[in-house]
PDB file of C-alpha atoms and ligand atoms in Angstrom:
ATOM      1  CA  UNK P 528     -40.654 -40.522 -19.959  1.00 93.00           C
ATOM      2  CA  UNK P 529     -41.483 -42.811 -17.039  1.00 97.00           C
ATOM      3  CA  UNK P 530     -39.126 -41.996 -13.983  1.00 98.00           C
ATOM      4  CA  UNK P 531     -38.769 -43.800 -10.705  1.00 98.00           C
ATOM      5  CA  UNK P 532     -36.199 -42.008  -8.030  1.00 98.00           C
ATOM      6  CA  UNK P 533     -35.612 -43.276  -4.618  1.00 98.00           C
ATOM      7  CA  UNK P 534     -34.827 -40.526  -2.161  1.00 98.00           C
ATOM      8  CA  UNK P 535     -32.849 -42.425   0.547  1.00 98.00           C
ATOM      9  CA  UNK P 536     -32.585 -39.267   2.776  1.00 98.00           C
ATOM     10  CA  UNK P 537     -30.556 -39.530   6.040  1.00 98.00           C
ATOM     11  CA  UNK P 538     -30.329 -43.405   6.255  1.00 98.00           C
ATOM     12  CA  UNK P 539     -27.826 -46.222   5.878  1.00 97.00           C
ATOM     13  CA  UNK P 540     -24.481 -46.903   6.816  1.00 98.00           C
ATOM     14  CA  UNK P 541     -21.974 -47.223   3.759  1.00 98.00           C
ATOM     15  CA  UNK P 542     -22.290 -50.906   3.875  1.00 98.00           C
ATOM     16  CA  UNK P 543     -25.815 -50.579   4.447  1.00 98.00           C
ATOM     17  CA  UNK P 544     -26.175 -48.296   1.240  1.00 98.00           C
ATOM     18  CA  UNK P 545     -23.633 -50.790  -0.498  1.00 97.00           C
ATOM     19  CA  UNK P 546     -25.688 -53.738  -0.105  1.00 98.00           C
ATOM     20  CA  UNK P 547     -28.786 -51.793  -0.970  1.00 98.00           C
ATOM     21  CA  UNK P 548     -27.258 -50.983  -4.379  1.00 96.00           C
ATOM     22  CA  UNK P 549     -26.122 -54.495  -4.849  1.00 95.00           C
ATOM     23  CA  UNK P 550     -29.725 -55.776  -4.309  1.00 96.00           C
ATOM     24  CA  UNK P 551     -31.129 -53.020  -6.741  1.00 97.00           C
ATOM     25  CA  UNK P 552     -28.412 -53.863  -9.531  1.00 95.00           C
ATOM     26  CA  UNK P 553     -29.383 -57.553  -9.039  1.00 94.00           C
ATOM     27  CA  UNK P 554     -32.916 -57.078  -9.144  1.00 95.00           C
ATOM     28  CA  UNK P 555     -33.227 -54.361 -11.945  1.00 95.00           C
ATOM     29  CA  UNK P 556     -31.590 -55.725 -15.152  1.00 93.00           C
ATOM     30  CA  UNK P 557     -32.363 -54.070 -18.444  1.00 92.00           C
ATOM     31  CA  UNK P 558     -35.672 -56.240 -18.741  1.00 93.00           C
ATOM     32  CA  UNK P 559     -37.015 -55.392 -15.599  1.00 93.00           C
ATOM     33  CA  UNK P 560     -36.234 -51.712 -15.979  1.00 95.00           C
ATOM     34  CA  UNK P 561     -37.662 -51.746 -19.619  1.00 94.00           C
ATOM     35  CA  UNK P 562     -38.358 -47.762 -20.490  1.00 95.00           C
ATOM     36  CA  UNK P 563     -38.495 -46.649 -16.848  1.00 97.00           C
ATOM     37  CA  UNK P 564     -35.473 -44.219 -15.869  1.00 97.00           C
ATOM     38  CA  UNK P 565     -34.625 -45.184 -12.520  1.00 98.00           C
ATOM     39  CA  UNK P 566     -32.721 -43.113 -10.134  1.00 98.00           C
ATOM     40  CA  UNK P 567     -31.072 -43.770  -6.798  1.00 98.00           C
ATOM     41  CA  UNK P 568     -30.433 -40.545  -4.467  1.00 98.00           C
ATOM     42  CA  UNK P 569     -28.205 -41.729  -1.300  1.00 98.00           C
ATOM     43  CA  UNK P 570     -26.707 -39.003   0.978  1.00 98.00           C
ATOM     44  CA  UNK P 571     -23.505 -37.287  -0.074  1.00 98.00           C
ATOM     45  CA  UNK P 572     -21.190 -39.797   1.537  1.00 98.00           C
ATOM     46  CA  UNK P 573     -22.530 -42.502   0.082  1.00 98.00           C
ATOM     47  CA  UNK P 574     -22.476 -40.984  -3.680  1.00 98.00           C
ATOM     48  CA  UNK P 575     -18.852 -41.970  -4.843  1.00 98.00           C
ATOM     49  CA  UNK P 576     -19.420 -45.794  -4.208  1.00 97.00           C
ATOM     50  CA  UNK P 577     -22.843 -45.803  -5.795  1.00 97.00           C
ATOM     51  CA  UNK P 578     -21.530 -43.950  -8.942  1.00 97.00           C
ATOM     52  CA  UNK P 579     -18.776 -46.520  -8.767  1.00 96.00           C
ATOM     53  CA  UNK P 580     -21.091 -49.627  -8.257  1.00 94.00           C
ATOM     54  CA  UNK P 581     -23.188 -48.410 -11.286  1.00 94.00           C
ATOM     55  CA  UNK P 582     -20.158 -47.778 -13.692  1.00 87.00           C
ATOM     56  CA  UNK P 583     -21.037 -51.065 -15.374  1.00 79.00           C
ATOM     57  CA  UNK P 584     -24.874 -50.558 -15.209  1.00 75.00           C
ATOM     58  CA  UNK P 585     -26.015 -47.812 -17.279  1.00 72.00           C
ATOM     59  CA  UNK P 586     -29.853 -48.861 -16.075  1.00 84.00           C
ATOM     60  CA  UNK P 587     -29.688 -46.607 -12.971  1.00 96.00           C
ATOM     61  CA  UNK P 588     -28.858 -42.834 -12.286  1.00 97.00           C
ATOM     62  CA  UNK P 589     -27.675 -41.200  -9.244  1.00 98.00           C
ATOM     63  CA  UNK P 590     -28.814 -38.127  -7.961  1.00 98.00           C
ATOM     64  CA  UNK P 591     -27.965 -36.092  -4.799  1.00 98.00           C
ATOM     65  CA  UNK P 592     -30.467 -35.031  -2.283  1.00 98.00           C
ATOM     66  CA  UNK P 593     -28.997 -31.161  -2.307  1.00 98.00           C
ATOM     67  CA  UNK P 594     -26.480 -29.224  -3.434  1.00 98.00           C
ATOM     68  CA  UNK P 595     -25.311 -25.278  -3.116  1.00 98.00           C
ATOM     69  CA  UNK P 596     -25.822 -22.827  -5.896  1.00 97.00           C
ATOM     70  CA  UNK P 597     -22.249 -21.660  -6.125  1.00 98.00           C
ATOM     71  CA  UNK P 598     -19.796 -23.606  -7.611  1.00 95.00           C
ATOM     72  CA  UNK P 599     -17.399 -22.971  -4.944  1.00 95.00           C
ATOM     73  CA  UNK P 600     -16.113 -20.791  -2.169  1.00 97.00           C
ATOM     74  CA  UNK P 601     -16.386 -20.287   1.569  1.00 98.00           C
ATOM     75  CA  UNK P 602     -19.321 -22.105   2.239  1.00 98.00           C
ATOM     76  CA  UNK P 603     -18.590 -24.179   5.151  1.00 98.00           C
ATOM     77  CA  UNK P 604     -20.298 -27.711   5.093  1.00 97.00           C
ATOM     78  CA  UNK P 605     -21.624 -27.385   1.715  1.00 98.00           C
ATOM     79  CA  UNK P 606     -21.427 -28.970  -1.351  1.00 98.00           C
ATOM     80  CA  UNK P 607     -21.587 -27.458  -4.714  1.00 98.00           C
ATOM     81  CA  UNK P 608     -23.484 -28.532  -7.806  1.00 98.00           C
ATOM     82  CA  UNK P 609     -19.930 -28.742  -9.568  1.00 98.00           C
ATOM     83  CA  UNK P 610     -18.316 -30.973  -7.055  1.00 98.00           C
ATOM     84  CA  UNK P 611     -21.562 -33.436  -7.903  1.00 98.00           C
ATOM     85  CA  UNK P 612     -20.716 -33.048 -11.583  1.00 98.00           C
ATOM     86  CA  UNK P 613     -17.285 -33.994 -11.017  1.00 98.00           C
ATOM     87  CA  UNK P 614     -18.069 -36.608  -9.114  1.00 98.00           C
ATOM     88  CA  UNK P 615     -20.081 -38.162 -11.791  1.00 97.00           C
ATOM     89  CA  UNK P 616     -23.538 -37.639 -10.170  1.00 98.00           C
ATOM     90  CA  UNK P 617     -26.130 -37.052 -12.881  1.00 97.00           C
ATOM     91  CA  UNK P 618     -28.963 -35.393 -11.102  1.00 98.00           C
ATOM     92  CA  UNK P 619     -30.004 -33.402  -7.927  1.00 98.00           C
ATOM     93  CA  UNK P 620     -32.898 -33.019  -5.767  1.00 98.00           C
ATOM     94  CA  UNK P 621     -33.782 -29.655  -5.014  1.00 98.00           C
ATOM     95  CA  UNK P 622     -36.266 -27.832  -2.910  1.00 98.00           C
ATOM     96  CA  UNK P 623     -37.534 -30.924  -1.024  1.00 98.00           C
ATOM     97  CA  UNK P 624     -40.125 -29.774   1.588  1.00 97.00           C
ATOM     98  CA  UNK P 625     -37.688 -31.122   4.338  1.00 97.00           C
ATOM     99  CA  UNK P 626     -34.820 -28.830   3.163  1.00 98.00           C
ATOM    100  CA  UNK P 627     -37.761 -26.015   2.709  1.00 97.00           C
ATOM    101  CA  UNK P 628     -39.137 -27.028   6.422  1.00 96.00           C
ATOM    102  CA  UNK P 629     -36.039 -27.966   8.436  1.00 97.00           C
ATOM    103  CA  UNK P 630     -33.033 -25.656   6.539  1.00 97.00           C
ATOM    104  CA  UNK P 631     -35.332 -22.820   5.553  1.00 97.00           C
ATOM    105  CA  UNK P 632     -35.064 -23.067   1.855  1.00 98.00           C
ATOM    106  CA  UNK P 633     -36.696 -20.677   0.046  1.00 98.00           C
ATOM    107  CA  UNK P 634     -38.538 -20.311  -3.636  1.00 98.00           C
ATOM    108  CA  UNK P 635     -35.631 -18.015  -4.441  1.00 98.00           C
ATOM    109  CA  UNK P 636     -32.687 -20.485  -2.980  1.00 98.00           C
ATOM    110  CA  UNK P 637     -34.493 -23.031  -5.015  1.00 98.00           C
ATOM    111  CA  UNK P 638     -34.527 -20.979  -8.180  1.00 98.00           C
ATOM    112  CA  UNK P 639     -30.657 -20.172  -7.901  1.00 98.00           C
ATOM    113  CA  UNK P 640     -30.021 -24.229  -7.549  1.00 98.00           C
ATOM    114  CA  UNK P 641     -32.141 -24.807 -10.305  1.00 98.00           C
ATOM    115  CA  UNK P 642     -29.872 -22.665 -12.571  1.00 97.00           C
ATOM    116  CA  UNK P 643     -26.402 -23.858 -10.732  1.00 98.00           C
ATOM    117  CA  UNK P 644     -27.524 -27.600 -11.618  1.00 98.00           C
ATOM    118  CA  UNK P 645     -28.394 -26.773 -15.172  1.00 98.00           C
ATOM    119  CA  UNK P 646     -25.118 -24.905 -15.546  1.00 97.00           C
ATOM    120  CA  UNK P 647     -23.412 -27.992 -14.359  1.00 98.00           C
ATOM    121  CA  UNK P 648     -25.162 -30.627 -16.704  1.00 98.00           C
ATOM    122  CA  UNK P 649     -27.250 -32.107 -13.652  1.00 98.00           C
ATOM    123  CA  UNK P 650     -30.713 -33.010 -14.167  1.00 98.00           C
ATOM    124  CA  UNK P 651     -32.625 -30.959 -11.417  1.00 98.00           C
ATOM    125  CA  UNK P 652     -35.584 -32.662  -9.650  1.00 98.00           C
ATOM    126  CA  UNK P 653     -37.784 -30.044  -8.388  1.00 98.00           C
ATOM    127  CA  UNK P 654     -40.001 -30.628  -5.704  1.00 98.00           C
ATOM    128  CA  UNK P 655     -42.967 -28.678  -4.736  1.00 98.00           C
ATOM    129  CA  UNK P 656     -46.179 -29.264  -2.783  1.00 98.00           C
ATOM    130  CA  UNK P 657     -48.602 -27.896  -0.454  1.00 97.00           C
ATOM    131  CA  UNK P 658     -48.958 -28.356   3.250  1.00 95.00           C
ATOM    132  CA  UNK P 659     -52.070 -29.616   5.145  1.00 94.00           C
ATOM    133  CA  UNK P 660     -53.431 -26.012   5.827  1.00 94.00           C
ATOM    134  CA  UNK P 661     -53.277 -25.352   2.246  1.00 96.00           C
ATOM    135  CA  UNK P 662     -54.960 -28.270   1.057  1.00 95.00           C
ATOM    136  CA  UNK P 663     -57.643 -27.507   3.765  1.00 93.00           C
ATOM    137  CA  UNK P 664     -58.021 -24.135   2.275  1.00 96.00           C
ATOM    138  CA  UNK P 665     -58.341 -25.072  -1.292  1.00 96.00           C
ATOM    139  CA  UNK P 666     -55.466 -22.851  -2.187  1.00 97.00           C
ATOM    140  CA  UNK P 667     -53.055 -26.056  -3.112  1.00 98.00           C
ATOM    141  CA  UNK P 668     -53.082 -25.421  -6.932  1.00 98.00           C
ATOM    142  CA  UNK P 669     -51.932 -21.893  -6.751  1.00 98.00           C
ATOM    143  CA  UNK P 670     -49.836 -22.674  -4.050  1.00 98.00           C
ATOM    144  CA  UNK P 671     -47.760 -25.362  -5.752  1.00 98.00           C
ATOM    145  CA  UNK P 672     -47.763 -23.613  -9.260  1.00 98.00           C
ATOM    146  CA  UNK P 673     -46.322 -20.609  -7.307  1.00 98.00           C
ATOM    147  CA  UNK P 674     -43.597 -22.755  -5.923  1.00 98.00           C
ATOM    148  CA  UNK P 675     -42.817 -24.159  -9.126  1.00 98.00           C
ATOM    149  CA  UNK P 676     -43.211 -20.941 -11.346  1.00 98.00           C
ATOM    150  CA  UNK P 677     -40.459 -19.285  -9.146  1.00 98.00           C
ATOM    151  CA  UNK P 678     -38.148 -22.178  -9.526  1.00 98.00           C
ATOM    152  CA  UNK P 679     -38.375 -22.101 -12.968  1.00 97.00           C
ATOM    153  CA  UNK P 680     -38.755 -18.207 -13.466  1.00 93.00           C
ATOM    154  CA  UNK P 681     -35.329 -17.727 -14.929  1.00 92.00           C
ATOM    155  CA  UNK P 682     -34.691 -20.973 -16.536  1.00 96.00           C
ATOM    156  CA  UNK P 683     -34.190 -20.867 -20.500  1.00 95.00           C
ATOM    157  CA  UNK P 684     -37.419 -23.038 -21.437  1.00 95.00           C
ATOM    158  CA  UNK P 685     -34.824 -24.853 -23.754  1.00 95.00           C
ATOM    159  CA  UNK P 686     -33.637 -26.370 -20.871  1.00 96.00           C
ATOM    160  CA  UNK P 687     -36.771 -27.150 -19.140  1.00 96.00           C
ATOM    161  CA  UNK P 688     -37.288 -30.675 -21.101  1.00 94.00           C
ATOM    162  CA  UNK P 689     -34.420 -31.641 -19.204  1.00 92.00           C
ATOM    163  CA  UNK P 690     -35.859 -31.166 -15.677  1.00 97.00           C
ATOM    164  CA  UNK P 691     -38.033 -33.320 -13.622  1.00 98.00           C
ATOM    165  CA  UNK P 692     -40.868 -32.167 -11.568  1.00 98.00           C
ATOM    166  CA  UNK P 693     -41.975 -33.888  -8.521  1.00 98.00           C
ATOM    167  CA  UNK P 694     -45.367 -33.153  -6.693  1.00 98.00           C
ATOM    168  CA  UNK P 695     -44.982 -33.802  -3.053  1.00 97.00           C
ATOM    169  CA  UNK P 696     -47.805 -32.983  -0.971  1.00 97.00           C
ATOM    170  CA  UNK P 697     -46.350 -32.354   2.289  1.00 95.00           C
ATOM    171  CA  UNK P 698     -49.110 -34.075   4.178  1.00 93.00           C
ATOM    172  CA  UNK P 699     -48.212 -37.519   2.449  1.00 92.00           C
ATOM    173  CA  UNK P 700     -44.527 -37.504   3.166  1.00 88.00           C
ATOM    174  CA  UNK P 701     -43.685 -39.901   5.647  1.00 83.00           C
ATOM    175  CA  UNK P 702     -46.985 -40.178   7.266  1.00 85.00           C
ATOM    176  CA  UNK P 703     -48.506 -43.208   5.395  1.00 82.00           C
ATOM    177  CA  UNK P 704     -51.390 -41.112   4.005  1.00 81.00           C
ATOM    178  CA  UNK P 705     -51.373 -41.181   0.394  1.00 86.00           C
ATOM    179  CA  UNK P 706     -52.843 -38.531  -2.026  1.00 89.00           C
ATOM    180  CA  UNK P 707     -55.730 -40.325  -3.777  1.00 94.00           C
ATOM    181  CA  UNK P 708     -54.976 -40.830  -7.525  1.00 96.00           C
ATOM    182  CA  UNK P 709     -57.679 -38.428  -8.221  1.00 97.00           C
ATOM    183  CA  UNK P 710     -55.687 -35.975  -6.152  1.00 97.00           C
ATOM    184  CA  UNK P 711     -52.493 -36.552  -7.738  1.00 97.00           C
ATOM    185  CA  UNK P 712     -54.066 -36.296 -11.451  1.00 98.00           C
ATOM    186  CA  UNK P 713     -55.375 -32.902 -10.400  1.00 98.00           C
ATOM    187  CA  UNK P 714     -52.382 -31.404  -9.464  1.00 98.00           C
ATOM    188  CA  UNK P 715     -50.165 -32.734 -12.157  1.00 98.00           C
ATOM    189  CA  UNK P 716     -52.449 -31.917 -14.903  1.00 98.00           C
ATOM    190  CA  UNK P 717     -52.697 -28.116 -13.657  1.00 98.00           C
ATOM    191  CA  UNK P 718     -49.040 -28.159 -13.004  1.00 98.00           C
ATOM    192  CA  UNK P 719     -48.530 -29.429 -16.770  1.00 98.00           C
ATOM    193  CA  UNK P 720     -50.887 -26.905 -17.900  1.00 98.00           C
ATOM    194  CA  UNK P 721     -49.635 -23.917 -16.234  1.00 98.00           C
ATOM    195  CA  UNK P 722     -46.026 -24.936 -17.496  1.00 98.00           C
ATOM    196  CA  UNK P 723     -47.228 -25.293 -21.247  1.00 98.00           C
ATOM    197  CA  UNK P 724     -49.230 -21.740 -20.808  1.00 98.00           C
ATOM    198  CA  UNK P 725     -46.452 -19.882 -19.207  1.00 97.00           C
ATOM    199  CA  UNK P 726     -43.130 -21.368 -20.659  1.00 97.00           C
ATOM    200  CA  UNK P 727     -44.484 -23.393 -23.529  1.00 97.00           C
ATOM    201  CA  UNK P 728     -42.913 -26.375 -22.469  1.00 96.00           C
ATOM    202  CA  UNK P 729     -44.324 -29.365 -20.578  1.00 94.00           C
ATOM    203  CA  UNK P 730     -43.104 -32.405 -21.633  1.00 96.00           C
ATOM    204  CA  UNK P 731     -40.989 -32.802 -18.582  1.00 97.00           C
ATOM    205  CA  UNK P 732     -41.521 -36.097 -16.184  1.00 98.00           C
ATOM    206  CA  UNK P 733     -44.028 -34.914 -13.251  1.00 98.00           C
ATOM    207  CA  UNK P 734     -43.357 -37.572 -10.578  1.00 98.00           C
ATOM    208  CA  UNK P 735     -45.762 -38.220  -7.462  1.00 97.00           C
ATOM    209  CA  UNK P 736     -44.236 -38.758  -3.981  1.00 97.00           C
ATOM    210  CA  UNK P 737     -45.546 -39.231  -0.618  1.00 95.00           C
ATOM    211  CA  UNK P 738     -46.097 -42.610   1.030  1.00 93.00           C
ATOM    212  CA  UNK P 739     -46.022 -44.351  -2.189  1.00 95.00           C
ATOM    213  CA  UNK P 740     -45.589 -48.109  -1.758  1.00 96.00           C
ATOM    214  CA  UNK P 741     -46.250 -51.175  -4.012  1.00 97.00           C
ATOM    215  CA  UNK P 742     -49.674 -51.551  -2.598  1.00 96.00           C
ATOM    216  CA  UNK P 743     -50.819 -48.055  -3.482  1.00 95.00           C
ATOM    217  CA  UNK P 744     -48.984 -47.230  -6.513  1.00 97.00           C
ATOM    218  CA  UNK P 745     -50.450 -48.763  -9.426  1.00 97.00           C
ATOM    219  CA  UNK P 746     -53.695 -46.441  -9.475  1.00 97.00           C
ATOM    220  CA  UNK P 747     -51.391 -43.541  -9.108  1.00 97.00           C
ATOM    221  CA  UNK P 748     -49.028 -44.253 -11.817  1.00 98.00           C
ATOM    222  CA  UNK P 749     -52.014 -45.215 -14.046  1.00 98.00           C
ATOM    223  CA  UNK P 750     -53.320 -41.709 -14.106  1.00 98.00           C
ATOM    224  CA  UNK P 751     -52.501 -39.995 -17.330  1.00 98.00           C
ATOM    225  CA  UNK P 752     -50.232 -36.905 -16.103  1.00 98.00           C
ATOM    226  CA  UNK P 753     -48.292 -39.056 -13.401  1.00 98.00           C
ATOM    227  CA  UNK P 754     -44.998 -40.091 -14.883  1.00 98.00           C
ATOM    228  CA  UNK P 755     -43.500 -42.057 -11.982  1.00 98.00           C
ATOM    229  CA  UNK P 756     -42.620 -41.535  -8.269  1.00 98.00           C
ATOM    230  CA  UNK P 757     -40.354 -40.119  -5.918  1.00 98.00           C
ATOM    231  CA  UNK P 758     -40.112 -42.624  -3.187  1.00 98.00           C
ATOM    232  CA  UNK P 759     -38.950 -42.292   0.390  1.00 97.00           C
ATOM    233  CA  UNK P 760     -39.453 -45.181   2.748  1.00 97.00           C
ATOM    234  CA  UNK P 761     -40.021 -47.890   0.423  1.00 98.00           C
ATOM    235  CA  UNK P 762     -36.896 -47.202  -1.447  1.00 98.00           C
ATOM    236  CA  UNK P 763     -34.869 -48.147   1.261  1.00 98.00           C
ATOM    237  CA  UNK P 764     -36.408 -51.835   0.632  1.00 98.00           C
ATOM    238  CA  UNK P 765     -34.988 -53.198  -2.310  1.00 98.00           C
ATOM    239  CA  UNK P 766     -37.957 -55.663  -3.522  1.00 98.00           C
ATOM    240  CA  UNK P 767     -40.476 -52.690  -2.728  1.00 98.00           C
ATOM    241  CA  UNK P 768     -38.646 -50.379  -4.960  1.00 98.00           C
ATOM    242  CA  UNK P 769     -38.087 -53.309  -7.425  1.00 98.00           C
ATOM    243  CA  UNK P 770     -41.817 -53.763  -7.419  1.00 98.00           C
ATOM    244  CA  UNK P 771     -42.533 -50.174  -8.073  1.00 98.00           C
ATOM    245  CA  UNK P 772     -40.049 -50.148 -10.848  1.00 98.00           C
ATOM    246  CA  UNK P 773     -42.354 -53.175 -12.129  1.00 97.00           C
ATOM    247  CA  UNK P 774     -45.612 -51.428 -11.333  1.00 98.00           C
ATOM    248  CA  UNK P 775     -44.608 -48.447 -13.267  1.00 98.00           C
ATOM    249  CA  UNK P 776     -43.340 -50.129 -16.377  1.00 97.00           C
ATOM    250  CA  UNK P 777     -46.606 -51.832 -16.493  1.00 96.00           C
ATOM    251  CA  UNK P 778     -48.521 -48.453 -16.272  1.00 95.00           C
TER     252      UNK P 778
HETATM  253  P1  LIG F 608     -42.281 -41.353   1.747  1.00 89.73           P
HETATM  254  O1  LIG F 608     -42.139 -42.042   0.538  1.00 89.73           O
HETATM  255  O2  LIG F 608     -41.233 -41.873   2.804  1.00 89.73           O
HETATM  256  O3  LIG F 608     -43.635 -40.732   2.323  1.00 89.73           O
HETATM  257  O4  LIG F 608     -41.507 -40.102   1.345  1.00 89.73           O
HETATM  258  C1  LIG F 608     -41.415 -39.439   0.091  1.00 89.73           C
HETATM  259  C2  LIG F 608     -40.368 -38.241  -0.087  1.00 89.73           C
HETATM  260  O5  LIG F 608     -40.285 -37.328   0.604  1.00 89.73           O
HETATM  261  C3  LIG F 608     -39.797 -38.732  -1.380  1.00 89.73           C
HETATM  262  O6  LIG F 608     -38.734 -37.692  -1.483  1.00 89.73           O
END
């Protein structure tokens, strides 16, 4: 399955978010989207209006950028996966490197969130990726696999095909430094082979993220183990995100 997800991160007012959705809905009719699964991931406060804007448009799914593992309770400032499901959100990004880096999320937190998402019928978009020091040390394959293995360790293999994996090398996020197509393919192929060898499941989409934009995406999307992208900066510009959908469809 081909999948393109836009992670808006902590950007846009309500009005800007609504305008962006309007442009995406207009620019992404069924014939443009084709067989690509398109996902947008606005900040929490923009989720209800985004879901509402998409009520008559099945082409685009909505993901939250985070969720708490508990279904409810005394967790001030948090939003549960159950609440996301109640708001008709379809998916949730889990373990983004910014959550790990700035909010101390551990592999164990990520594992609990993946289970909670599945329990609440949300598609987990599980992010893994090495930091620059790990890339330089040559340990990036085992480092990313360790993250992924931990995330799925307690998941029933029958549920794994419903998940999405995002490989996002931390050194490529928001830096303008994109992984080469060969670098992305190497890690994607490795993660897929490890998923198959360990859990017997490897048909989930594995998407690439990190400074992906229309000018560099075609070669990355053409790789056999790259099923799409998780897009940050370029997802905030409707024309760029639409161009990425078209590039992925053509790949
Ligand atoms: P950029 O595309 O801005 O590098 O962000 C990638 C990302 O973190 C998507 O989740």
